[in-house]
XYZ file of C-alpha atoms in Angstrom:
399
model
C 216.511 48.709 105.488
C 216.842 51.545 103.134
C 220.758 51.783 103.874
C 220.568 48.405 103.640
C 219.443 48.383 100.417
C 220.621 51.158 98.517
C 223.444 49.915 96.617
C 221.211 46.904 95.359
C 218.962 49.937 94.159
C 221.794 51.579 91.937
C 222.682 50.564 88.592
C 226.405 49.398 89.551
C 224.790 47.474 92.239
C 221.888 46.306 90.202
C 225.026 45.002 87.515
C 227.071 43.360 90.087
C 223.650 41.369 90.900
C 223.548 40.771 87.082
C 226.851 39.260 87.135
C 226.427 37.542 90.517
C 223.515 35.778 88.868
C 225.469 35.038 85.870
C 228.049 32.713 87.489
C 225.282 31.273 89.359
C 223.944 29.739 86.200
C 227.006 28.943 84.679
C 228.149 27.357 87.823
C 224.590 25.370 88.038
C 224.888 24.674 84.691
C 228.234 23.915 84.897
C 227.476 20.736 87.551
C 224.963 19.619 85.226
C 226.399 19.414 81.791
C 230.092 19.552 82.412
C 233.188 23.024 82.385
C 232.347 23.681 79.052
C 228.455 24.349 79.319
C 228.900 26.353 82.340
C 232.085 28.510 80.758
C 230.099 29.054 77.966
C 226.632 29.845 79.909
C 229.048 32.784 81.793
C 230.120 33.738 79.313
C 226.928 34.053 77.323
C 224.982 35.735 80.677
C 227.277 37.944 81.954
C 227.611 40.635 78.819
C 224.067 40.519 78.081
C 222.787 40.307 81.625
C 225.600 43.201 82.659
C 224.289 45.546 79.122
C 221.252 45.523 79.841
C 220.554 46.863 83.024
C 223.461 49.748 82.220
C 221.212 50.469 79.373
C 218.286 50.017 82.358
C 219.561 52.358 83.814
C 220.055 54.975 81.400
C 216.147 54.471 79.811
C 215.383 55.731 83.527
C 216.661 59.397 81.941
C 214.222 59.663 79.030
C 211.685 62.352 79.971
C 208.057 60.500 79.209
C 207.490 58.192 81.928
C 205.936 56.291 78.507
C 209.210 56.306 76.343
C 210.672 54.727 79.901
C 208.053 51.693 79.932
C 209.063 51.152 76.362
C 212.653 50.884 76.503
C 211.881 48.799 79.689
C 209.730 46.650 77.245
C 212.402 46.498 74.893
C 215.117 45.399 77.536
C 212.953 42.647 78.576
C 212.570 40.749 74.918
C 215.734 41.971 73.290
C 218.074 40.045 75.622
C 216.378 37.293 75.740
C 216.233 36.937 71.934
C 219.767 37.496 72.335
C 220.695 35.363 74.536
C 218.613 32.906 72.587
C 220.521 32.995 69.448
C 224.034 32.736 70.824
C 222.920 29.735 72.866
C 221.935 28.575 68.871
C 225.207 29.623 67.550
C 227.288 28.276 70.425
C 226.169 25.148 71.054
C 226.094 24.016 67.010
C 222.508 23.678 67.121
C 220.796 22.699 64.163
C 219.523 25.642 61.941
C 215.663 24.594 61.574
C 216.088 23.948 65.861
C 217.419 27.360 66.291
C 214.539 29.188 64.176
C 212.441 27.909 66.197
C 213.933 29.335 69.132
C 214.743 32.203 68.009
C 211.177 32.376 67.179
C 209.984 31.349 70.162
C 212.079 33.780 72.132
C 210.799 36.745 69.646
C 207.197 35.804 70.370
C 207.638 35.576 73.982
C 209.117 38.887 74.334
C 206.489 40.023 72.175
C 203.904 38.662 74.563
C 206.402 39.892 77.907
C 206.372 43.283 76.255
C 202.204 43.225 75.256
C 201.689 42.046 78.820
C 203.980 44.304 80.460
C 202.341 47.500 77.891
C 198.258 46.558 79.578
C 199.383 46.255 82.905
C 201.067 49.816 83.253
C 198.364 51.739 80.666
C 195.982 51.989 83.831
C 198.780 53.663 85.655
C 199.792 55.916 83.201
C 196.186 57.215 82.588
C 196.381 57.878 86.009
C 199.350 59.350 86.097
C 197.493 62.300 83.492
C 194.452 62.680 85.228
C 196.935 63.575 88.548
C 199.208 65.650 86.307
C 195.987 67.305 85.202
C 194.749 67.584 88.264
C 197.533 69.213 89.654
C 197.698 72.117 86.345
C 193.958 72.484 87.731
C 194.062 73.539 90.981
C 197.678 75.261 90.073
C 195.387 77.131 87.962
C 192.459 77.757 90.632
C 190.441 74.754 89.771
C 189.730 73.319 93.777
C 187.611 70.298 92.655
C 190.378 69.029 90.470
C 189.587 65.177 89.205
C 191.664 62.557 90.351
C 192.353 58.492 90.009
C 189.481 56.567 92.167
C 190.496 53.220 94.299
C 192.566 51.746 96.654
C 195.679 51.994 94.951
C 198.827 54.439 96.060
C 197.794 56.550 93.187
C 195.059 57.243 93.998
C 195.701 57.897 97.569
C 197.971 60.778 96.275
C 194.768 61.778 94.172
C 193.223 61.950 98.074
C 195.359 63.767 98.778
C 195.721 66.169 96.588
C 192.148 66.838 96.902
C 192.713 67.550 100.484
C 195.430 70.130 99.332
C 192.927 71.889 97.216
C 189.947 71.946 99.960
C 192.627 73.099 101.956
C 193.110 76.388 99.378
C 189.681 76.612 99.138
C 189.688 76.691 103.145
C 192.913 79.306 102.839
C 191.226 81.619 100.449
C 187.919 81.478 102.563
C 189.802 82.906 105.314
C 191.297 85.260 103.482
C 188.289 86.924 101.901
C 186.531 86.980 105.547
C 189.879 88.321 106.909
C 190.001 90.814 105.129
C 186.487 92.069 104.954
C 186.750 91.574 108.607
C 189.411 93.771 109.068
C 188.011 96.436 106.450
C 184.615 96.766 108.416
C 185.870 97.421 111.404
C 188.945 100.020 110.796
C 185.795 101.958 108.498
C 184.088 102.432 111.194
C 186.365 103.982 114.239
C 188.145 105.824 110.584
C 184.542 106.743 109.690
C 183.673 108.416 113.028
C 187.530 110.108 112.954
C 186.881 111.893 110.097
C 182.614 113.058 110.331
C 184.206 114.712 114.114
C 187.168 115.978 112.431
C 185.364 117.838 109.529
C 182.674 118.931 112.284
C 185.064 120.014 114.179
C 187.257 121.890 111.400
C 184.201 123.446 109.727
C 183.095 125.068 112.958
C 179.603 124.039 112.207
C 179.154 123.082 115.453
C 178.485 125.465 118.922
C 181.497 125.129 121.149
C 179.878 122.658 123.744
C 179.274 120.493 120.948
C 183.211 121.034 119.831
C 183.748 120.064 123.028
C 182.041 116.895 122.861
C 183.543 115.831 119.938
C 186.709 116.258 120.639
C 186.570 114.023 124.142
C 185.132 111.501 121.697
C 188.243 111.703 119.024
C 190.725 109.591 121.400
C 188.033 107.059 122.172
C 187.903 106.178 118.714
C 191.403 106.388 118.282
C 192.025 104.102 120.862
C 189.531 101.785 119.087
C 191.316 102.211 116.154
C 194.674 101.143 118.277
C 193.548 98.144 119.619
C 192.358 96.598 116.774
C 195.933 97.280 114.953
C 197.454 96.152 118.140
C 195.244 93.217 118.199
C 196.147 91.888 114.459
C 199.739 92.460 114.766
C 199.383 90.561 118.331
C 197.597 87.403 116.218
C 199.427 87.263 113.346
C 202.994 87.905 114.548
C 202.091 84.836 116.933
C 200.805 82.403 114.001
C 203.809 83.416 111.397
C 206.056 82.453 114.846
C 207.441 85.716 115.103
C 207.918 85.086 119.479
C 210.873 87.102 120.671
C 208.952 87.129 124.749
C 210.910 86.537 127.977
C 209.663 84.374 129.743
C 210.050 83.871 133.707
C 209.278 82.805 136.822
C 205.243 84.584 137.132
C 203.013 84.482 140.097
C 199.551 84.571 139.168
C 197.820 85.110 141.746
C 199.550 88.912 142.041
C 198.852 88.785 138.068
C 195.007 87.776 138.154
C 194.218 90.283 141.713
C 196.064 93.332 139.573
C 194.251 92.294 136.826
C 191.038 92.455 137.911
C 191.739 95.701 140.255
C 192.638 97.555 136.942
C 189.152 96.239 135.033
C 187.117 96.885 138.430
C 186.437 100.439 137.066
C 185.003 99.225 133.619
C 183.248 96.570 135.238
C 181.062 98.712 137.780
C 180.426 101.207 134.736
C 178.272 98.561 133.490
C 176.984 97.777 136.994
C 178.635 94.500 137.062
C 180.706 93.258 139.926
C 183.949 91.340 139.669
C 186.192 89.611 141.750
C 188.920 87.180 142.047
C 189.204 83.648 143.937
C 193.067 82.873 144.766
C 194.379 80.340 146.475
C 197.762 81.838 148.533
C 198.937 78.558 148.050
C 198.779 78.632 144.616
C 201.915 77.977 142.201
C 203.895 80.317 139.946
C 203.827 79.803 136.301
C 206.221 80.379 133.431
C 205.244 82.915 131.038
C 205.717 86.728 129.930
C 203.788 88.603 132.798
C 203.442 90.956 129.871
C 201.506 88.901 127.383
C 199.410 86.879 130.147
C 198.123 90.027 131.383
C 196.717 90.624 127.865
C 195.196 87.015 127.932
C 193.267 88.274 131.723
C 192.386 91.962 130.349
C 190.273 90.384 127.134
C 189.113 87.286 128.801
C 187.465 89.581 131.763
C 187.245 92.702 129.680
C 184.968 89.780 126.688
C 182.828 88.688 129.983
C 181.910 91.987 131.116
C 181.056 93.344 127.721
C 179.025 90.042 127.122
C 177.413 90.173 131.257
C 174.263 92.547 132.157
C 173.546 94.756 134.532
C 173.685 93.751 138.395
C 175.905 90.688 137.173
C 179.354 89.034 138.148
C 182.321 88.278 136.795
C 184.988 85.705 138.306
C 188.345 84.778 137.988
C 189.531 81.857 139.874
C 193.100 79.959 139.466
C 193.766 76.302 140.639
C 196.102 73.510 140.025
C 194.915 71.745 137.265
C 192.841 68.787 137.353
C 195.022 65.468 137.164
C 198.303 66.955 137.986
C 201.079 67.330 135.277
C 202.688 70.847 136.277
C 199.748 73.222 135.452
C 197.644 75.790 136.587
C 194.519 76.537 135.649
C 192.249 79.876 135.520
C 188.802 80.574 134.785
C 186.974 83.726 133.987
C 183.029 82.697 134.387
C 180.522 85.364 134.110
C 176.803 85.250 134.673
C 175.848 86.904 131.469
C 173.356 84.937 129.214
C 176.225 82.522 127.497
C 176.427 81.326 124.364
C 174.708 78.911 121.721
C 175.444 75.677 121.341
C 176.024 76.491 117.509
C 178.604 78.915 118.279
C 180.440 77.272 121.135
C 183.054 75.882 118.443
C 183.775 79.311 116.591
C 184.405 81.458 119.777
C 187.963 81.501 119.040
C 188.070 82.348 115.709
C 189.149 86.391 114.598
C 186.159 88.446 114.616
C 183.322 86.037 115.468
C 181.152 87.712 117.353
C 178.223 85.727 117.679
C 175.138 86.353 119.762
C 172.583 88.206 118.397
C 170.564 88.160 121.252
C 170.740 91.123 124.242
C 173.825 89.902 125.502
C 175.751 90.613 122.812
C 176.882 93.802 122.229
C 178.701 95.813 118.797
C 181.203 96.199 120.885
C 184.827 94.873 120.136
C 186.213 93.794 116.382
C 186.021 90.121 117.403
C 189.850 89.381 118.282
C 190.034 88.925 121.732
C 189.250 85.142 122.267
C 191.663 84.429 119.150
C 194.433 86.467 120.446
C 193.677 85.183 123.946
C 194.551 81.724 122.421
C 196.810 82.107 120.187
C 199.370 83.489 123.472
C 198.389 80.924 125.817
C 199.351 78.373 122.859
C 202.222 79.834 122.659
C 203.215 79.412 126.230
C 202.149 75.654 125.656
C 198.758 75.931 127.585
C 195.843 75.175 126.166
C 192.473 77.407 126.358
C 188.756 76.227 125.604
C 184.977 76.728 127.334
C 183.951 74.626 129.558
C 180.603 73.835 130.204
C 178.333 76.082 132.613
C 175.029 75.747 133.994
C 174.807 79.841 133.817
C 176.604 82.119 131.555
C 180.091 81.230 130.285
C 183.546 79.677 131.807
C 186.660 80.143 129.691
C 189.540 78.158 131.108
C 193.064 77.603 129.878
C 195.988 76.403 131.841
C 199.855 77.123 131.718
C 203.022 75.394 133.220
C 203.733 75.719 136.321
C 207.372 77.124 137.322
C 209.971 74.816 137.972
């Protein structure tokens, strides 16, 4: 529809419409009053209409909206007066009748201009409010005054308010991220500095120095893991994904990952096992990234499971078909509080003030897992569980 009427919205198209309207009026007048009357009507209406439309097209180029509206009001009144005056002159109307007609036309133009001004003034006021709101948002205001009501400008104002709220949320998230990163970087860096100073100053005995030297790699690995998670998360969120995708045998990948995590689990007196059917379909993905998801989920489950508990990794075709495979990591820990369930995949969210939760980790494992799963075209969620925690995710099955 826009393409069909696009020409008519241009000034050449509008001039063509004005000329066509003058021709139609001339034909109708000619049929009613004769050929001479029709010719005079066409000769008067056509140039006035064409010139008015042409002037209106150039009025749109005025820099201020109020100037455009004032010009439009004038262009609505002046042609009316001109047409009446020309008809009075050409048709040899008596001076008295011509004067009355001219005054009537001028009054009609004045009323039209005033009515148009009154009609658009509220619109102009709303435009001013919107302009001020946008300037306020640019200056940092996040709750600007916007037009109220149900018209298009009010809807635009609601969009401006929503944009400001999103900007505020983004700023809050950025501040939280900077604070969380600073906190989590400070801990291993402080430990490394203190250990290095103690070893370098030789203020401790040989046995303690050796123990400090053995602790240094632990903090280095923690720092390296945090930085790796930050880079991974930022790259995925920025769309910087250059992974090679291929066919991945998920049963082999899960079994391998569980075997690698068994040492960590046994150190915490937690059992970990895999329950994978032999006929499980392969998935499409990057094996290294998918193994990282499994590592993060299993490590998180082990960390939040008390001694003598268990962690089970299961996989099966996703419910409802659709060519997807579902993986579940379930633990027998204390579970997650209802108030925290919606935030478990947020970066740096730890939660769990109870004894089952520890201070280990930076709170990035689940956020990285979600980013990787979603980048593979799957989804990840926290499933209901009678005991402990169950995290499930889906992956597209290989073709």
